[in-house]
PDB file of C-alpha atoms in Angstrom:
ATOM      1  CA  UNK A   1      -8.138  69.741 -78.918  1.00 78.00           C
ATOM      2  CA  UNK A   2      -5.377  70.819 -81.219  1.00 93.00           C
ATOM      3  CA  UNK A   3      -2.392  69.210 -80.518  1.00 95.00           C
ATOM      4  CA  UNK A   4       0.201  72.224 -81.725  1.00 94.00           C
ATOM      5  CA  UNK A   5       3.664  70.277 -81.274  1.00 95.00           C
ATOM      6  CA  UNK A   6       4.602  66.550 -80.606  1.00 96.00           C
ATOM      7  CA  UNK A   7       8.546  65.643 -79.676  1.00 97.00           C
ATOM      8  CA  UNK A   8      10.179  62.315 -78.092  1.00 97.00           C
ATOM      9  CA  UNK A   9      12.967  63.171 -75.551  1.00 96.00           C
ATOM     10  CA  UNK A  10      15.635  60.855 -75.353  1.00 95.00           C
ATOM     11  CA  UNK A  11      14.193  59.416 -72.259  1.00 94.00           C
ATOM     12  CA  UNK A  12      11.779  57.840 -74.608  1.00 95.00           C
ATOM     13  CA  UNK A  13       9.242  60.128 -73.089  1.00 96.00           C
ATOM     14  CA  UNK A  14       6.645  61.593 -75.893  1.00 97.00           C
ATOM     15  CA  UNK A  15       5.286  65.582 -75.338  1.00 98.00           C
ATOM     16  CA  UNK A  16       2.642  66.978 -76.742  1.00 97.00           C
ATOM     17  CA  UNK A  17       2.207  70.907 -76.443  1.00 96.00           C
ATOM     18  CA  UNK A  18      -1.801  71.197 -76.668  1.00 94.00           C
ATOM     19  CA  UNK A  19      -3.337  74.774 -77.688  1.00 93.00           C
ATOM     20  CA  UNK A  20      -4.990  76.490 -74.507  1.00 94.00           C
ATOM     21  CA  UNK A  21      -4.539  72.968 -72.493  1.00 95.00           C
ATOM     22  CA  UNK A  22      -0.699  73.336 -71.797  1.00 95.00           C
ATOM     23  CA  UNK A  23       1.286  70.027 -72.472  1.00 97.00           C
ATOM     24  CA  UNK A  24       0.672  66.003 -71.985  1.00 97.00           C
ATOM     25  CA  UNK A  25       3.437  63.809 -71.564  1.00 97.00           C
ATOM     26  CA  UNK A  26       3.180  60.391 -72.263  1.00 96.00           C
ATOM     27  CA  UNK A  27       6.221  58.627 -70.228  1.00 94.00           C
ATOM     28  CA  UNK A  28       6.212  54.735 -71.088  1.00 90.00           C
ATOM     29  CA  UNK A  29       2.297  54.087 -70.532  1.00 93.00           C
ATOM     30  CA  UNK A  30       1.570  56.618 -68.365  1.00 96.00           C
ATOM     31  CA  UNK A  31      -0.165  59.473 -69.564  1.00 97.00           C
ATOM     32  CA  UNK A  32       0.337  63.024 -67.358  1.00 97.00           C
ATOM     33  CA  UNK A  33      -1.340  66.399 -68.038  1.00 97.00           C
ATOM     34  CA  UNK A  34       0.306  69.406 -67.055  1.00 97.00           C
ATOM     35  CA  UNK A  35      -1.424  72.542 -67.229  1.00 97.00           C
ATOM     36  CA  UNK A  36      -0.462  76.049 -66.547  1.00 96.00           C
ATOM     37  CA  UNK A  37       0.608  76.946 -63.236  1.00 96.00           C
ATOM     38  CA  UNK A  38       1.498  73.171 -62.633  1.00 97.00           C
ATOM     39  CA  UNK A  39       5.105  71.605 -61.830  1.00 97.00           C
ATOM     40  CA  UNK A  40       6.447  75.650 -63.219  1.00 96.00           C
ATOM     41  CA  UNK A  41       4.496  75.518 -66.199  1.00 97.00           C
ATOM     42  CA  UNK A  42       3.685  79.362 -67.265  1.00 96.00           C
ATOM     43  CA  UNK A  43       1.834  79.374 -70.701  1.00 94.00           C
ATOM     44  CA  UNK A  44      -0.552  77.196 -71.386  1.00 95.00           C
ATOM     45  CA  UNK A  45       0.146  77.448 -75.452  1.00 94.00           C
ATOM     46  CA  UNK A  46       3.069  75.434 -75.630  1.00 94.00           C
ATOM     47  CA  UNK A  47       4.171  76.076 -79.094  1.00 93.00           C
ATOM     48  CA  UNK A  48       7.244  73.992 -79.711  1.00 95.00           C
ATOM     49  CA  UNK A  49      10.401  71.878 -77.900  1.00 96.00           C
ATOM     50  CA  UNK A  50      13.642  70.617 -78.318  1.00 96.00           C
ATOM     51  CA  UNK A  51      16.764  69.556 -76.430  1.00 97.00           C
ATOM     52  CA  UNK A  52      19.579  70.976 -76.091  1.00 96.00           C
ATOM     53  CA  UNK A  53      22.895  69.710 -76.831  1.00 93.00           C
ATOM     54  CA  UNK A  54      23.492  68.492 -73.385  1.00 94.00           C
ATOM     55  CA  UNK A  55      20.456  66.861 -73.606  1.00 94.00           C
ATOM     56  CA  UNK A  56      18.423  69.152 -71.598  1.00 96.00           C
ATOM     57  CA  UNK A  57      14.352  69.206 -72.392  1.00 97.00           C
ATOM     58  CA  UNK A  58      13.062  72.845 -73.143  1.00 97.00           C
ATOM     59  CA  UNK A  59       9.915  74.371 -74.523  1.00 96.00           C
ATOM     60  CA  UNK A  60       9.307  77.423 -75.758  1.00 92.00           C
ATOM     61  CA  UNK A  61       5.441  79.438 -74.633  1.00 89.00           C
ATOM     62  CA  UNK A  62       3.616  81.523 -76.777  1.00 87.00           C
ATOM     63  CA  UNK A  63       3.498  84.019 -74.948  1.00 88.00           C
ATOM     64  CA  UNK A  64       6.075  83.346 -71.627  1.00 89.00           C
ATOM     65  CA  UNK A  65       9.392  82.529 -72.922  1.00 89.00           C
ATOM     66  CA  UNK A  66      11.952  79.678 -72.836  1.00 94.00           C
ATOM     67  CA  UNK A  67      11.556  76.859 -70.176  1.00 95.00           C
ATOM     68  CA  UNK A  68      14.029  74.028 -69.010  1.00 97.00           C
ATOM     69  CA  UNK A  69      12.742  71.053 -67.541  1.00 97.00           C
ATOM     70  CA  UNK A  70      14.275  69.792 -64.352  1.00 96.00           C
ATOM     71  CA  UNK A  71      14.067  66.201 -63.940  1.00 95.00           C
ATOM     72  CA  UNK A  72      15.607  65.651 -60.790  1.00 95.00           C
ATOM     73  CA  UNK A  73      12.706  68.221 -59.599  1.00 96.00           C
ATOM     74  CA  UNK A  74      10.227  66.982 -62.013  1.00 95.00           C
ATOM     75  CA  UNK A  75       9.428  70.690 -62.881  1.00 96.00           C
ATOM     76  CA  UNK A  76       9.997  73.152 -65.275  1.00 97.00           C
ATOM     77  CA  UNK A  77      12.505  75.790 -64.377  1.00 96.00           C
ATOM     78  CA  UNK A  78      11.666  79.402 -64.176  1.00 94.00           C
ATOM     79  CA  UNK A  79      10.922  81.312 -67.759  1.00 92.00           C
ATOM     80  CA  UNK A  80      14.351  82.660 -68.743  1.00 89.00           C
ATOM     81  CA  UNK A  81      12.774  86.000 -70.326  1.00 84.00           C
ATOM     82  CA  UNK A  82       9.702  87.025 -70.754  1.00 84.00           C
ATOM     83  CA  UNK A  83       8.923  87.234 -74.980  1.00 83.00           C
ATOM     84  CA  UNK A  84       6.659  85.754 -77.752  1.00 86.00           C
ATOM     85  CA  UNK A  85       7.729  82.468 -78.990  1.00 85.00           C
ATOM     86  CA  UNK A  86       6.816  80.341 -81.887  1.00 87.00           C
ATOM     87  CA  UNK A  87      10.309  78.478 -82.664  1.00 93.00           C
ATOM     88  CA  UNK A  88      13.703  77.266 -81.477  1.00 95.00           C
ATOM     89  CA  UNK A  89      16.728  75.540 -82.754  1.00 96.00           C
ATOM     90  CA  UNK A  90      19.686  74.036 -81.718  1.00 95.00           C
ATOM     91  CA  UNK A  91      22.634  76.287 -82.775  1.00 94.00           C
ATOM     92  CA  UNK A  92      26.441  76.355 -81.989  1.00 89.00           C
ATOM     93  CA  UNK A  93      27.381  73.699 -79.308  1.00 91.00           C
ATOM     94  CA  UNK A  94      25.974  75.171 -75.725  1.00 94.00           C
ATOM     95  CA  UNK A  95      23.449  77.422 -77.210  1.00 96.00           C
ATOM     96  CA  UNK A  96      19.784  77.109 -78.485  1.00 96.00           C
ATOM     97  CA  UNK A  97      17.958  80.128 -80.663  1.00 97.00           C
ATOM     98  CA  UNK A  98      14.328  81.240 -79.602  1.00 94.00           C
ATOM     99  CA  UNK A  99      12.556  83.087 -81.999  1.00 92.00           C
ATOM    100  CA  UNK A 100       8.997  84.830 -82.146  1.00 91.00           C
ATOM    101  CA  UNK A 101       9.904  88.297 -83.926  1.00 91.00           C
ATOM    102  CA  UNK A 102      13.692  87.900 -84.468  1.00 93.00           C
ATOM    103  CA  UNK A 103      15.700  85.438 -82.388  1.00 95.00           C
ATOM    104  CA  UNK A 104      17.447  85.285 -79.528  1.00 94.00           C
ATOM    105  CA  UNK A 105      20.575  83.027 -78.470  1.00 95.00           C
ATOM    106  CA  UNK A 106      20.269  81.139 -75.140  1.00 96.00           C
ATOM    107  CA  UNK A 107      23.531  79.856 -73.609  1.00 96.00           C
ATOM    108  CA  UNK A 108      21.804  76.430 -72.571  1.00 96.00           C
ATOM    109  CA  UNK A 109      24.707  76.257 -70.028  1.00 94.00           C
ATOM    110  CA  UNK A 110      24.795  79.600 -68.209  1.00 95.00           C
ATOM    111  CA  UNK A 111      21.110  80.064 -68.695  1.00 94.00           C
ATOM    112  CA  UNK A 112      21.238  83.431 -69.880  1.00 94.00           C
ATOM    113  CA  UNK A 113      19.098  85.338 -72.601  1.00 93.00           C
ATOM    114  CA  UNK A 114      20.794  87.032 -75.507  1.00 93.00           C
ATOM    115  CA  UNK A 115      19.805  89.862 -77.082  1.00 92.00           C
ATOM    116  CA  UNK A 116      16.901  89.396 -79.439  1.00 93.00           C
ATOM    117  CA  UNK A 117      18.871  89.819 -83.190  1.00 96.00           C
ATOM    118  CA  UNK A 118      16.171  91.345 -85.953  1.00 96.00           C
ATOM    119  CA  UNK A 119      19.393  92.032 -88.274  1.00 97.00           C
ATOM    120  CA  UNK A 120      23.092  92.456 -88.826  1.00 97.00           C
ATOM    121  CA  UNK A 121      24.716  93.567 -86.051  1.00 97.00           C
ATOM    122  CA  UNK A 122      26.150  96.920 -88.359  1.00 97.00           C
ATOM    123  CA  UNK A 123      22.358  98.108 -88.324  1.00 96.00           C
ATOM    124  CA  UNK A 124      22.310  98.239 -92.261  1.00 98.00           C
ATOM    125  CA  UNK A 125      20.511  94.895 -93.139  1.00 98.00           C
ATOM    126  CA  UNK A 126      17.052  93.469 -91.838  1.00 97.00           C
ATOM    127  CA  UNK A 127      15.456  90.162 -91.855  1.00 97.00           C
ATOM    128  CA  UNK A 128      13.005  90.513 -94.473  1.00 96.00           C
ATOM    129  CA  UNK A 129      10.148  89.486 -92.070  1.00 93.00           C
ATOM    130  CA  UNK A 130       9.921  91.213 -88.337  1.00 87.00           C
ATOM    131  CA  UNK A 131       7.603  87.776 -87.561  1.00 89.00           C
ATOM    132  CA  UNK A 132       9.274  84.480 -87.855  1.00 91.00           C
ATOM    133  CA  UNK A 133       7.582  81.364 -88.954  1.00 91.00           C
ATOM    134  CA  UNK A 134      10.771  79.123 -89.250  1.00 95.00           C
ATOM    135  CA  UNK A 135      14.093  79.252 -87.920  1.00 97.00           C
ATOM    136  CA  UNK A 136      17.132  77.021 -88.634  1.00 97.00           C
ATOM    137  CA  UNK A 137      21.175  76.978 -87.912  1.00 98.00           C
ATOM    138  CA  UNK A 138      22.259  75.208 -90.502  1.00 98.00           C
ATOM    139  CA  UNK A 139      25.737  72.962 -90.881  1.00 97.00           C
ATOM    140  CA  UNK A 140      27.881  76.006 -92.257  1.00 96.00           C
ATOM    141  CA  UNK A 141      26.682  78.103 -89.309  1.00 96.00           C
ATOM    142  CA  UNK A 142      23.860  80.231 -91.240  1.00 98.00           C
ATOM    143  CA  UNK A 143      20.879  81.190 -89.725  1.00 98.00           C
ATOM    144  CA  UNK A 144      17.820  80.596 -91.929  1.00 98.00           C
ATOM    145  CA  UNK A 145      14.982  82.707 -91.336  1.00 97.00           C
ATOM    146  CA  UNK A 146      11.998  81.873 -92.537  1.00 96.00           C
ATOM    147  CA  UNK A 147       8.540  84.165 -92.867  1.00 94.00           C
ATOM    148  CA  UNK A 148       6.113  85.076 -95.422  1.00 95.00           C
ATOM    149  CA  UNK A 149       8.459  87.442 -97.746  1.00 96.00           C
ATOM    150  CA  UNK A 150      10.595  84.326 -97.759  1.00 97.00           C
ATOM    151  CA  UNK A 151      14.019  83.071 -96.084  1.00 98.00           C
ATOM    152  CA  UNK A 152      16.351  85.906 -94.882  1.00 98.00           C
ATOM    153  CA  UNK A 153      19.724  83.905 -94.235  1.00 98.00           C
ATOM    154  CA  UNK A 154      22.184  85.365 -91.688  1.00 98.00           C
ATOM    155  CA  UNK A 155      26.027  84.754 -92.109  1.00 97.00           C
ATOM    156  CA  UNK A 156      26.984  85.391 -88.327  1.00 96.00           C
ATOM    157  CA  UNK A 157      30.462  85.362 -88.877  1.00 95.00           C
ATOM    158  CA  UNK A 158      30.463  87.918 -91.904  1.00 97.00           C
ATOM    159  CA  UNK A 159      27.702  90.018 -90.651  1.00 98.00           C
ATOM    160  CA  UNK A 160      25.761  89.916 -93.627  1.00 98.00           C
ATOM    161  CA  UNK A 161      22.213  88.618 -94.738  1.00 98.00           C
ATOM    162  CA  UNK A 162      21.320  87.253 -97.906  1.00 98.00           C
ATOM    163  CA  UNK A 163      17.731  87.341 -98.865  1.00 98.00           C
ATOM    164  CA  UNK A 164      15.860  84.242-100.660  1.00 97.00           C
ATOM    165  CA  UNK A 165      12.272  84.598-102.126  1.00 97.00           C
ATOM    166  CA  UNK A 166      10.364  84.253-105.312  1.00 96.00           C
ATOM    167  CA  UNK A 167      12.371  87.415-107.215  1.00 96.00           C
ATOM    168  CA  UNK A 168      15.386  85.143-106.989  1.00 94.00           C
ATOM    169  CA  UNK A 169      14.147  81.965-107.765  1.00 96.00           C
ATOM    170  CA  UNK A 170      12.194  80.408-104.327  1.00 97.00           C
ATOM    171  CA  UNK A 171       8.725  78.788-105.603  1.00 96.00           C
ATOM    172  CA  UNK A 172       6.883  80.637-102.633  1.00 96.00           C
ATOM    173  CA  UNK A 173       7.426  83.509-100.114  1.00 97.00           C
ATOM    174  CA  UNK A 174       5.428  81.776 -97.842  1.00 96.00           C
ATOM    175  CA  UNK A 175       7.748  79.483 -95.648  1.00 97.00           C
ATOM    176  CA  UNK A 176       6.550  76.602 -93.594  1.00 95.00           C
ATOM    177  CA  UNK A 177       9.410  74.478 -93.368  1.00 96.00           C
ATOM    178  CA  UNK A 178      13.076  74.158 -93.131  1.00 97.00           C
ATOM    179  CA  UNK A 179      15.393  71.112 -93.309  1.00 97.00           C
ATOM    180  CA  UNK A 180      19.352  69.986 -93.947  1.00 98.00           C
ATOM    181  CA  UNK A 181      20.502  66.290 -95.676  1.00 98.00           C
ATOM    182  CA  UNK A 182      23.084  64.979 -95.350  1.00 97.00           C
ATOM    183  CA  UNK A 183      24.407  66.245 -98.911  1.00 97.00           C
ATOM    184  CA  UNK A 184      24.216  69.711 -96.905  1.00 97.00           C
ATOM    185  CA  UNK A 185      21.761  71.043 -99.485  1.00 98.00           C
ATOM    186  CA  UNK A 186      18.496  72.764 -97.596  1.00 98.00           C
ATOM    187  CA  UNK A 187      14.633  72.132 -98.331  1.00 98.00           C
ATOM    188  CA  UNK A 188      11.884  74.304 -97.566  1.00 98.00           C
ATOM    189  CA  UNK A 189       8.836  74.114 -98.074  1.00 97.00           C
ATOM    190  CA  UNK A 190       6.224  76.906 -98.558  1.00 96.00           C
ATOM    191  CA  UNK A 191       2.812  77.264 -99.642  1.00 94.00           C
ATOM    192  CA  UNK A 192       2.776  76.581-103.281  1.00 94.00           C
ATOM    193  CA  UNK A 193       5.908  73.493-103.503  1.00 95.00           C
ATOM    194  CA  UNK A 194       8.907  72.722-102.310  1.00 97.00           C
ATOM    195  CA  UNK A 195      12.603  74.135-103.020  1.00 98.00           C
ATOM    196  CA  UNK A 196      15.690  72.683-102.473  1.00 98.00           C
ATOM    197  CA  UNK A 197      18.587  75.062-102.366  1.00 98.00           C
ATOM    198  CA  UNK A 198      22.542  74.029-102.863  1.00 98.00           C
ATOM    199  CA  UNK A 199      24.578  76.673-100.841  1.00 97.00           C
ATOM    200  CA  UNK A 200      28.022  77.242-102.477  1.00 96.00           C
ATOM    201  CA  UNK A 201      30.840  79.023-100.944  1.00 94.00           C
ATOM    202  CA  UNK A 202      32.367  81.229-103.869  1.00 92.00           C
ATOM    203  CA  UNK A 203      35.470  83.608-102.935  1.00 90.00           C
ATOM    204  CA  UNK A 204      34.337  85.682 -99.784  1.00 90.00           C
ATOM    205  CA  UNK A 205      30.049  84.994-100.304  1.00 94.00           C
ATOM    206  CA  UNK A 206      27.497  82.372-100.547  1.00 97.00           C
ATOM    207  CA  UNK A 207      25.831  81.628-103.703  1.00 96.00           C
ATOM    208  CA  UNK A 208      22.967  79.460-103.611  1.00 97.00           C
ATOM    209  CA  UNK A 209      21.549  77.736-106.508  1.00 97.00           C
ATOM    210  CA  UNK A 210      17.327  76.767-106.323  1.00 97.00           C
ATOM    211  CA  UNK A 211      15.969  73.963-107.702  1.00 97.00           C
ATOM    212  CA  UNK A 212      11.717  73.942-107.281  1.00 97.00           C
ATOM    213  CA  UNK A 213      10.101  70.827-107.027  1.00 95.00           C
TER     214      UNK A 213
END
């Protein structure tokens, strides 16, 4: 079986979202299968998880939406919204992004769906791709989106999207990955190499040099 997404919890616990076989979780030599329709589970594509900030254990289902895990229940919680899912990130203390096409911020705390964003909030810029293949909040508070026209990268604060991709200097439109050091420079990878961008803050924009690798 294709394993789709692995992730350790800090419980020590290891997950492992399987394609068409929900999830297995491997909990300190004990190996459990949970499959749709068991302890909450509602998809059995389990495409990728993370924790939250407070430490909460969520998943995200192909094709059911965001779901918590309870512990003291030993259950997932109840989908928070119905949607297509593929990725999710950790963003501004208390809240998580879920993306499938365009993301949407979850107040981990209040449990409560945002409205999915597919552009600026003005109406007069898009991300570049309507279907997400990576999605990343970076240090600075930017939202790096990544698809197959390349990154579209989303200044929340300014309202304003800057667009990365091979016309400007990205090795390949085709994103697969996206990362942060600890020099604050990003990394993403795509089909033909790997590009590592320096974001500079210059006056009242972002200006971001590319180096291709």
């Amino acid at each position: 079986d294709a394993v789709v997404c692995l992730f350790e919890d800090r419980m020590g616990r290891v997950w492992a979202g399987v394609y068409r076989d929900g999830l297995y979780c491997f909990d300190h030599g004990k190996m459990t299968h949970i499959k749709k329709g068991e302890k909450g589970l509602e998809d059995e594509n389990v495409w990728y998880m993370i924790e939250d900030s407070d430490g909460y254990f969520w998943i995200a289902g192909l094709n059911s939406g965001p779901q918590r895990w309870n512990d003291s229940k030993q259950c997932f919680e109840k989908s928070l919204q119905s949607m297509w899912l593929s990725k999710m990130c950790n963003a501004r203390k208390g809240y998580i992004y879920a993306g499938g096409f365009g993301y949407s911020p979850i107040n981990t705390r209040l449990l409560k769906c945002g409205k999915m964003v597919l552009g600026n909030r003005k109406g007069t810029q898009a991300f570049s791709d309507k279907e997400l293949r990576e999605l990343f909040y970076d240090s600075r508070g930017l939202v790096w989106v990544g698809g197959t026209r390349g990154v579209s990268v989303f200044d929340e604060s300014a309202d304003h999207i800057y667009y990365v991709d091979q016309d400007n200097g990205l090795c390949n439109n085709i994103v697969q990955g996206i990362i942060e050091d600890k020099n604050h420079d990003i990394w993403i990878t795509t089909d033909k190499g790997l590009s590592k961008i320096t974001v500079r803050r210059v006056a009242n924009h972002y200006d971001f040099l590319i180096k291709n690798f």
